[in-house]
mmCIF file of C-alpha atoms in Angstrom:
data_model
loop_
_atom_site.group_PDB
_atom_site.id
_atom_site.type_symbol
_atom_site.label_atom_id
_atom_site.label_comp_id
_atom_site.label_asym_id
_atom_site.label_seq_id
_atom_site.Cartn_x
_atom_site.Cartn_y
_atom_site.Cartn_z
ATOM 1 C CA MET A 1451 82.674 78.308 -18.550
ATOM 2 C CA THR A 1452 83.446 80.476 -21.367
ATOM 3 C CA LEU A 1453 81.453 83.706 -21.914
ATOM 4 C CA LYS A 1454 79.877 82.417 -24.901
ATOM 5 C CA LYS A 1455 78.606 79.353 -22.855
ATOM 6 C CA ILE A 1456 77.347 81.763 -20.154
ATOM 7 C CA SER A 1457 75.527 83.971 -22.585
ATOM 8 C CA LEU A 1458 73.981 80.902 -24.276
ATOM 9 C CA GLY A 1459 72.982 79.319 -21.116
ATOM 10 C CA LEU A 1460 71.225 82.511 -19.738
ATOM 11 C CA LEU A 1461 69.510 82.863 -23.048
ATOM 12 C CA ILE A 1462 68.049 79.459 -22.915
ATOM 13 C CA CYS A 1463 66.813 80.331 -19.239
ATOM 14 C CA LEU A 1464 65.713 84.028 -19.687
ATOM 15 C CA MET A 1465 64.220 84.361 -23.252
ATOM 16 C CA PRO A 1466 61.010 82.359 -21.993
ATOM 17 C CA PHE A 1467 60.989 84.158 -18.680
ATOM 18 C CA GLY A 1468 57.719 86.164 -19.462
ATOM 19 C CA ALA A 1469 55.946 83.018 -19.933
ATOM 20 C CA ALA A 1470 57.550 81.498 -16.962
ATOM 21 C CA LEU A 1471 56.284 84.190 -14.632
ATOM 22 C CA ALA A 1472 52.799 82.724 -15.464
ATOM 23 C CA GLN A 1473 54.010 79.530 -13.878
ATOM 24 C CA ASN A 1474 53.653 79.101 -10.229
ATOM 25 C CA ALA A 1475 56.955 77.600 -9.182
ATOM 26 C CA SER A 1476 55.533 76.219 -5.912
ATOM 27 C CA ASP A 1477 53.127 74.166 -8.069
ATOM 28 C CA ILE A 1478 56.204 72.631 -9.972
ATOM 29 C CA ILE A 1479 58.391 71.637 -7.050
ATOM 30 C CA SER A 1480 57.996 71.210 -3.433
ATOM 31 C CA VAL A 1481 60.930 70.940 -0.772
ATOM 32 C CA HIS A 1482 60.561 69.425 2.610
ATOM 33 C CA ILE A 1483 62.996 68.418 5.215
ATOM 34 C CA LEU A 1484 63.440 64.857 6.358
ATOM 35 C CA THR A 1485 64.629 65.040 9.890
ATOM 36 C CA GLY A 1486 66.924 61.875 9.706
ATOM 37 C CA ALA A 1487 69.036 60.617 12.695
ATOM 38 C CA ARG A 1488 71.954 61.527 14.886
ATOM 39 C CA ILE A 1489 74.383 58.908 13.653
ATOM 40 C CA THR A 1490 77.179 59.872 16.179
ATOM 41 C CA PRO A 1491 77.111 62.620 18.588
ATOM 42 C CA GLU A 1492 79.393 64.550 16.107
ATOM 43 C CA GLN A 1493 77.211 63.986 13.218
ATOM 44 C CA HIS A 1494 73.423 64.323 12.040
ATOM 45 C CA ILE A 1495 72.245 62.925 8.793
ATOM 46 C CA SER A 1496 69.361 64.751 7.601
ATOM 47 C CA ALA A 1497 67.864 65.344 4.077
ATOM 48 C CA LEU A 1498 66.186 67.786 1.659
ATOM 49 C CA HIS A 1499 63.257 65.965 -0.231
ATOM 50 C CA LEU A 1500 62.477 67.642 -3.701
ATOM 51 C CA LYS A 1501 59.589 66.665 -5.654
ATOM 52 C CA LEU A 1502 59.007 67.838 -9.147
ATOM 53 C CA LYS A 1503 56.038 67.671 -11.696
ATOM 54 C CA PRO A 1504 56.479 65.115 -14.269
ATOM 55 C CA GLY A 1505 58.640 66.519 -17.238
ATOM 56 C CA TRP A 1506 60.521 68.844 -14.947
ATOM 57 C CA LYS A 1507 63.985 68.817 -13.787
ATOM 58 C CA THR A 1508 66.730 70.451 -11.623
ATOM 59 C CA TYR A 1509 70.382 70.531 -11.460
ATOM 60 C CA TRP A 1510 73.182 68.617 -9.880
ATOM 61 C CA ARG A 1511 76.418 70.231 -8.140
ATOM 62 C CA ALA A 1512 78.000 70.770 -11.587
ATOM 63 C CA PRO A 1513 75.039 71.447 -13.750
ATOM 64 C CA GLY A 1514 76.759 71.320 -17.149
ATOM 65 C CA GLU A 1515 76.605 73.927 -19.969
ATOM 66 C CA ALA A 1516 72.791 74.909 -19.817
ATOM 67 C CA GLY A 1517 72.237 74.180 -16.151
ATOM 68 C CA ILE A 1518 71.712 76.595 -13.094
ATOM 69 C CA PRO A 1519 74.004 75.518 -10.108
ATOM 70 C CA PRO A 1520 72.152 75.183 -6.970
ATOM 71 C CA GLY A 1521 72.946 77.349 -3.910
ATOM 72 C CA PHE A 1522 72.596 76.855 -0.082
ATOM 73 C CA ASN A 1523 72.346 79.440 2.717
ATOM 74 C CA TRP A 1524 72.420 78.100 6.210
ATOM 75 C CA GLU A 1525 72.137 81.625 7.847
ATOM 76 C CA GLY A 1526 70.050 81.571 10.970
ATOM 77 C CA SER A 1527 70.811 78.076 11.966
ATOM 78 C CA LYS A 1528 72.013 77.117 15.393
ATOM 79 C CA ASN A 1529 74.533 74.618 16.886
ATOM 80 C CA ILE A 1530 75.931 74.088 13.360
ATOM 81 C CA ARG A 1531 79.603 73.811 12.585
ATOM 82 C CA THR A 1532 79.404 72.428 8.952
ATOM 83 C CA VAL A 1533 76.922 71.175 6.416
ATOM 84 C CA ASP A 1534 77.736 69.086 3.512
ATOM 85 C CA VAL A 1535 75.226 68.371 0.800
ATOM 86 C CA LEU A 1536 75.676 64.775 -0.436
ATOM 87 C CA TRP A 1537 74.961 64.227 -4.084
ATOM 88 C CA PRO A 1538 73.333 60.977 -5.266
ATOM 89 C CA ARG A 1539 74.225 59.963 -8.884
ATOM 90 C CA PRO A 1540 72.618 62.474 -11.246
ATOM 91 C CA ILE A 1541 71.642 61.710 -14.923
ATOM 92 C CA VAL A 1542 72.638 63.475 -18.028
ATOM 93 C CA PHE A 1543 70.335 65.644 -20.245
ATOM 94 C CA HIS A 1544 70.859 66.880 -23.597
ATOM 95 C CA GLN A 1545 69.116 70.144 -24.552
ATOM 96 C CA TYR A 1546 69.646 72.731 -27.387
ATOM 97 C CA GLY A 1547 72.824 70.977 -28.350
ATOM 98 C CA MET A 1548 74.338 71.210 -24.951
ATOM 99 C CA ARG A 1549 74.651 68.936 -22.079
ATOM 100 C CA SER A 1550 73.208 69.313 -18.516
ATOM 101 C CA ILE A 1551 73.264 67.166 -15.359
ATOM 102 C CA GLY A 1552 70.625 66.850 -12.726
ATOM 103 C CA TYR A 1553 67.564 65.112 -11.771
ATOM 104 C CA LYS A 1554 63.829 64.608 -12.535
ATOM 105 C CA ASN A 1555 60.742 63.698 -10.662
ATOM 106 C CA GLU A 1556 62.149 63.284 -7.245
ATOM 107 C CA ILE A 1557 65.529 63.524 -5.459
ATOM 108 C CA ILE A 1558 66.613 63.068 -1.708
ATOM 109 C CA LEU A 1559 69.751 65.136 -1.152
ATOM 110 C CA PRO A 1560 71.175 63.832 2.259
ATOM 111 C CA LEU A 1561 72.977 66.492 4.591
ATOM 112 C CA ALA A 1562 75.775 65.556 6.729
ATOM 113 C CA ILE A 1563 75.549 68.159 9.590
ATOM 114 C CA GLN A 1564 78.262 68.477 12.224
ATOM 115 C CA PRO A 1565 77.003 70.351 15.393
ATOM 116 C CA SER A 1566 79.008 72.897 17.316
ATOM 117 C CA THR A 1567 77.921 71.335 20.442
ATOM 118 C CA PRO A 1568 78.024 67.559 20.077
ATOM 119 C CA GLY A 1569 74.939 65.770 21.561
ATOM 120 C CA GLY A 1570 72.806 69.034 21.357
ATOM 121 C CA LYS A 1571 69.659 69.742 19.260
ATOM 122 C CA ILE A 1572 70.160 71.562 16.004
ATOM 123 C CA ASP A 1573 67.902 74.269 14.699
ATOM 124 C CA LEU A 1574 68.445 73.972 10.889
ATOM 125 C CA LYS A 1575 67.336 77.025 9.006
ATOM 126 C CA GLY A 1576 68.360 77.935 5.425
ATOM 127 C CA GLN A 1577 67.184 78.194 1.739
ATOM 128 C CA ILE A 1578 67.946 76.502 -1.554
ATOM 129 C CA SER A 1579 68.164 78.485 -4.734
ATOM 130 C CA LEU A 1580 67.745 76.422 -7.878
ATOM 131 C CA GLY A 1581 66.685 76.343 -11.448
ATOM 132 C CA ILE A 1582 63.667 74.066 -12.436
ATOM 133 C CA CYS A 1583 63.397 73.487 -16.019
ATOM 134 C CA GLN A 1584 61.055 71.870 -18.752
ATOM 135 C CA ASP A 1585 60.875 73.855 -22.000
ATOM 136 C CA ILE A 1586 61.462 76.804 -19.952
ATOM 137 C CA CYS A 1587 63.573 77.701 -16.913
ATOM 138 C CA ILE A 1588 62.489 79.147 -13.675
ATOM 139 C CA PRO A 1589 64.951 80.355 -10.865
ATOM 140 C CA HIS A 1590 63.485 79.570 -7.649
ATOM 141 C CA THR A 1591 64.283 79.978 -3.913
ATOM 142 C CA VAL A 1592 62.672 77.864 -1.098
ATOM 143 C CA LYS A 1593 63.282 78.577 2.758
ATOM 144 C CA PHE A 1594 62.940 75.936 5.230
ATOM 145 C CA SER A 1595 63.622 75.153 9.005
ATOM 146 C CA THR A 1596 63.254 72.547 11.574
ATOM 147 C CA THR A 1597 64.613 71.277 14.829
ATOM 148 C CA LEU A 1598 66.942 68.000 14.733
ATOM 149 C CA GLN A 1599 66.890 66.404 18.118
ATOM 150 C CA ALA A 1600 69.854 64.465 19.367
ATOM 151 C CA ASN A 1601 67.603 61.533 20.424
ATOM 152 C CA GLN A 1602 66.660 60.827 16.734
ATOM 153 C CA THR A 1603 68.373 57.714 16.099
ATOM 154 C CA VAL A 1604 66.386 56.097 13.269
ATOM 155 C CA LEU A 1605 67.434 56.867 9.697
ATOM 156 C CA ASP A 1606 64.538 57.467 7.118
ATOM 157 C CA PRO A 1607 64.393 54.555 4.649
ATOM 158 C CA LYS A 1608 64.352 57.300 1.939
ATOM 159 C CA ILE A 1609 67.671 58.833 3.092
ATOM 160 C CA LYS A 1610 69.167 55.295 3.325
ATOM 161 C CA ASN A 1611 68.287 54.739 -0.283
ATOM 162 C CA ALA A 1612 69.712 58.150 -1.273
ATOM 163 C CA LEU A 1613 72.886 57.303 0.659
ATOM 164 C CA ARG A 1614 73.210 54.058 -1.328
ATOM 165 C CA GLN A 1615 73.045 55.838 -4.527
ATOM 166 C CA LEU A 1616 76.000 58.172 -3.710
ATOM 167 C CA PRO A 1617 79.131 57.775 -6.221
ATOM 168 C CA LYS A 1618 81.651 55.094 -5.055
ATOM 169 C CA THR A 1619 85.048 56.451 -3.984
ATOM 170 C CA ALA A 1620 88.132 55.581 -6.362
ATOM 171 C CA ARG A 1621 89.039 52.620 -3.941
ATOM 172 C CA THR A 1622 85.686 51.004 -3.553
ATOM 173 C CA ALA A 1623 85.264 51.297 -7.432
ATOM 174 C CA GLY A 1624 88.457 49.509 -8.270
ATOM 175 C CA LEU A 1625 90.466 52.296 -9.530
ATOM 176 C CA ARG A 1626 93.871 50.780 -10.127
ATOM 177 C CA ALA A 1627 95.845 53.629 -11.640
ATOM 178 C CA ARG A 1628 95.083 57.007 -13.140
ATOM 179 C CA ARG A 1629 97.252 59.291 -15.281
ATOM 180 C CA CYS A 1630 96.533 62.946 -16.017
ATOM 181 C CA THR A 1631 98.445 64.911 -18.690
ATOM 182 C CA PHE A 1632 98.093 68.669 -19.080
ATOM 183 C CA LEU A 1633 99.059 70.208 -22.354
ATOM 184 C CA PRO A 1634 99.065 73.909 -23.402
ATOM 185 C CA ALA A 1635 96.173 74.790 -25.994
ATOM 186 C CA GLN A 1636 95.293 78.041 -27.793
ATOM 187 C CA SER A 1637 92.675 79.047 -25.511
ATOM 188 C CA GLY A 1638 93.642 77.110 -22.291
ATOM 189 C CA LEU A 1639 94.952 73.898 -20.986
ATOM 190 C CA MET A 1640 93.920 70.341 -22.701
ATOM 191 C CA LEU A 1641 93.644 67.844 -20.050
ATOM 192 C CA GLN A 1642 93.814 64.019 -20.747
ATOM 193 C CA VAL A 1643 93.100 61.557 -18.385
ATOM 194 C CA THR A 1644 93.434 57.798 -18.399
ATOM 195 C CA LEU A 1645 91.729 55.635 -15.644
ATOM 196 C CA ASP A 1646 92.382 51.997 -15.100
ATOM 197 C CA MET A 1647 88.988 51.159 -13.666
ATOM 198 C CA PRO A 1648 86.040 48.548 -14.367
ATOM 199 C CA SER A 1649 83.214 50.047 -16.389
ATOM 200 C CA THR A 1650 80.388 51.738 -14.548
ATOM 201 C CA GLY A 1651 77.967 50.715 -17.313
ATOM 202 C CA ALA A 1652 77.533 52.007 -20.636
ATOM 203 C CA PRO A 1653 77.186 54.659 -21.793
ATOM 204 C CA GLU A 1654 79.538 56.244 -19.688
ATOM 205 C CA HIS A 1655 79.791 60.051 -19.115
ATOM 206 C CA ALA A 1656 82.254 62.108 -17.156
ATOM 207 C CA VAL A 1657 82.437 65.475 -15.350
ATOM 208 C CA ILE A 1658 85.672 67.213 -14.574
ATOM 209 C CA GLU A 1659 85.595 70.201 -11.958
ATOM 210 C CA THR A 1660 88.383 72.343 -10.545
ATOM 211 C CA ASN A 1661 88.368 74.410 -7.269
ATOM 212 C CA ASN A 1662 88.352 77.542 -9.283
ATOM 213 C CA PRO A 1663 85.110 78.899 -10.177
ATOM 214 C CA PHE A 1664 86.316 80.821 -13.144
ATOM 215 C CA VAL A 1665 87.753 77.656 -14.915
ATOM 216 C CA TRP A 1666 85.485 75.660 -17.029
ATOM 217 C CA ALA A 1667 85.995 72.014 -18.243
ATOM 218 C CA ASP A 1668 84.345 71.358 -21.574
ATOM 219 C CA PRO A 1669 82.052 67.948 -21.542
ATOM 220 C CA PRO A 1670 84.895 65.444 -21.815
ATOM 221 C CA THR A 1671 85.090 63.170 -24.758
ATOM 222 C CA VAL A 1672 84.850 59.438 -23.381
ATOM 223 C CA SER A 1673 86.026 56.147 -24.693
ATOM 224 C CA ARG A 1674 86.654 52.945 -23.229
ATOM 225 C CA ALA A 1675 88.859 49.865 -24.099
ATOM 226 C CA GLY A 1676 88.579 47.046 -21.557
ATOM 227 C CA ASN A 1677 89.407 48.462 -18.038
ATOM 228 C CA ILE A 1678 90.957 51.589 -19.485
ATOM 229 C CA LEU A 1679 88.757 54.668 -19.591
ATOM 230 C CA SER A 1680 90.055 57.757 -21.524
ATOM 231 C CA LEU A 1681 88.933 61.271 -21.081
ATOM 232 C CA LYS A 1682 89.863 64.544 -22.860
ATOM 233 C CA THR A 1683 88.661 67.901 -21.972
ATOM 234 C CA LEU A 1684 89.624 71.528 -22.681
ATOM 235 C CA LEU A 1685 89.959 73.952 -19.642
ATOM 236 C CA THR A 1686 89.461 77.485 -20.330
ATOM 237 C CA HIS A 1687 89.098 80.737 -18.029
ATOM 238 C CA SER A 1688 85.766 82.323 -18.078
ATOM 239 C CA ALA A 1689 87.348 85.958 -18.763
ATOM 240 C CA GLY A 1690 90.105 84.673 -20.969
ATOM 241 C CA GLN A 1691 92.702 85.087 -18.399
ATOM 242 C CA PRO A 1692 95.803 83.075 -17.729
ATOM 243 C CA PHE A 1693 95.339 80.430 -14.917
ATOM 244 C CA SER A 1694 96.881 77.353 -13.333
ATOM 245 C CA VAL A 1695 95.407 74.259 -12.048
ATOM 246 C CA THR A 1696 96.873 71.872 -9.263
ATOM 247 C CA ARG A 1697 96.568 68.254 -9.752
ATOM 248 C CA ASP A 1698 94.993 67.953 -6.344
ATOM 249 C CA SER A 1699 92.174 70.291 -7.282
ATOM 250 C CA VAL A 1700 90.899 68.215 -10.056
ATOM 251 C CA ARG A 1701 87.824 66.324 -9.330
ATOM 252 C CA ILE A 1702 86.619 63.688 -11.742
ATOM 253 C CA THR A 1703 83.010 62.092 -11.628
ATOM 254 C CA VAL A 1704 82.323 59.087 -13.854
ATOM 255 C CA LEU A 1705 78.499 58.640 -14.492
ATOM 256 C CA GLY A 1706 77.443 55.291 -15.841
ATOM 257 C CA SER A 1707 74.153 53.170 -16.296
ATOM 258 C CA ASP A 1708 75.219 50.892 -13.323
ATOM 259 C CA GLY A 1709 76.592 53.757 -10.880
ATOM 260 C CA ALA A 1710 79.193 56.564 -10.507
ATOM 261 C CA VAL A 1711 82.593 57.164 -9.156
ATOM 262 C CA ASP A 1712 83.907 60.208 -7.540
ATOM 263 C CA ILE A 1713 87.787 60.645 -8.133
ATOM 264 C CA ASN A 1714 89.354 63.377 -6.035
ATOM 265 C CA GLY A 1715 92.945 64.513 -7.448
ATOM 266 C CA CYS A 1716 94.601 63.905 -10.653
ATOM 267 C CA ASN A 1717 97.865 62.841 -9.228
ATOM 268 C CA ASN A 1718 99.494 60.106 -11.581
ATOM 269 C CA GLY A 1719 99.882 56.644 -10.081
#
């Protein structure tokens, strides 16, 4: 993200902060743990259940130009090797002439947890830091803890439904070919992407990410002709420094009215 976008995003969130202090964030959002089930001795599926007051929203993994990225901390947990947050298909918002990506009303975020000791109980402890926004934005942190027993084997229907809303993989979405072209630009790199893939439902949006947190991709222009989806974005460094991007580090998410597709890697073929 460019410094200009960072400043504008912070301005949107911080200018009304005095008014936001009058808001009780706990009255706007609640966060609860759904304990889930031990799918295999090596994996437990749990979830965070977020409920927002009507009209309020929170943000996706890549929140866009005006969003606040969520952060997770699992310090204090026991018998945990890894925790992967699984992101159901988000929706696109437009605010102050900028695009943000997130959720409204209610969201279930599944957690795929790998225990250090397979078959043992898991003490899950952590916190989520996120932005909750309406006309104002409030930074908010919620702490939580629970014990996940190994004999829990029935998955909550809410978690099952959230898992069904995860983006499809490139293969299951029917991606037949992709072509990525990097071109030098005055302030960075221009990336052009062509995807041979069935429609995800009009209108279609796209998000492009890299594994470099200092490299920002502008919201791509999106056009479709039959099965060909064309994307174009400008990659820039937040501090204006030179940078490089490997094809394997590019992640493309296509968001449509009928579903979403998660495409890892920008290798031609």
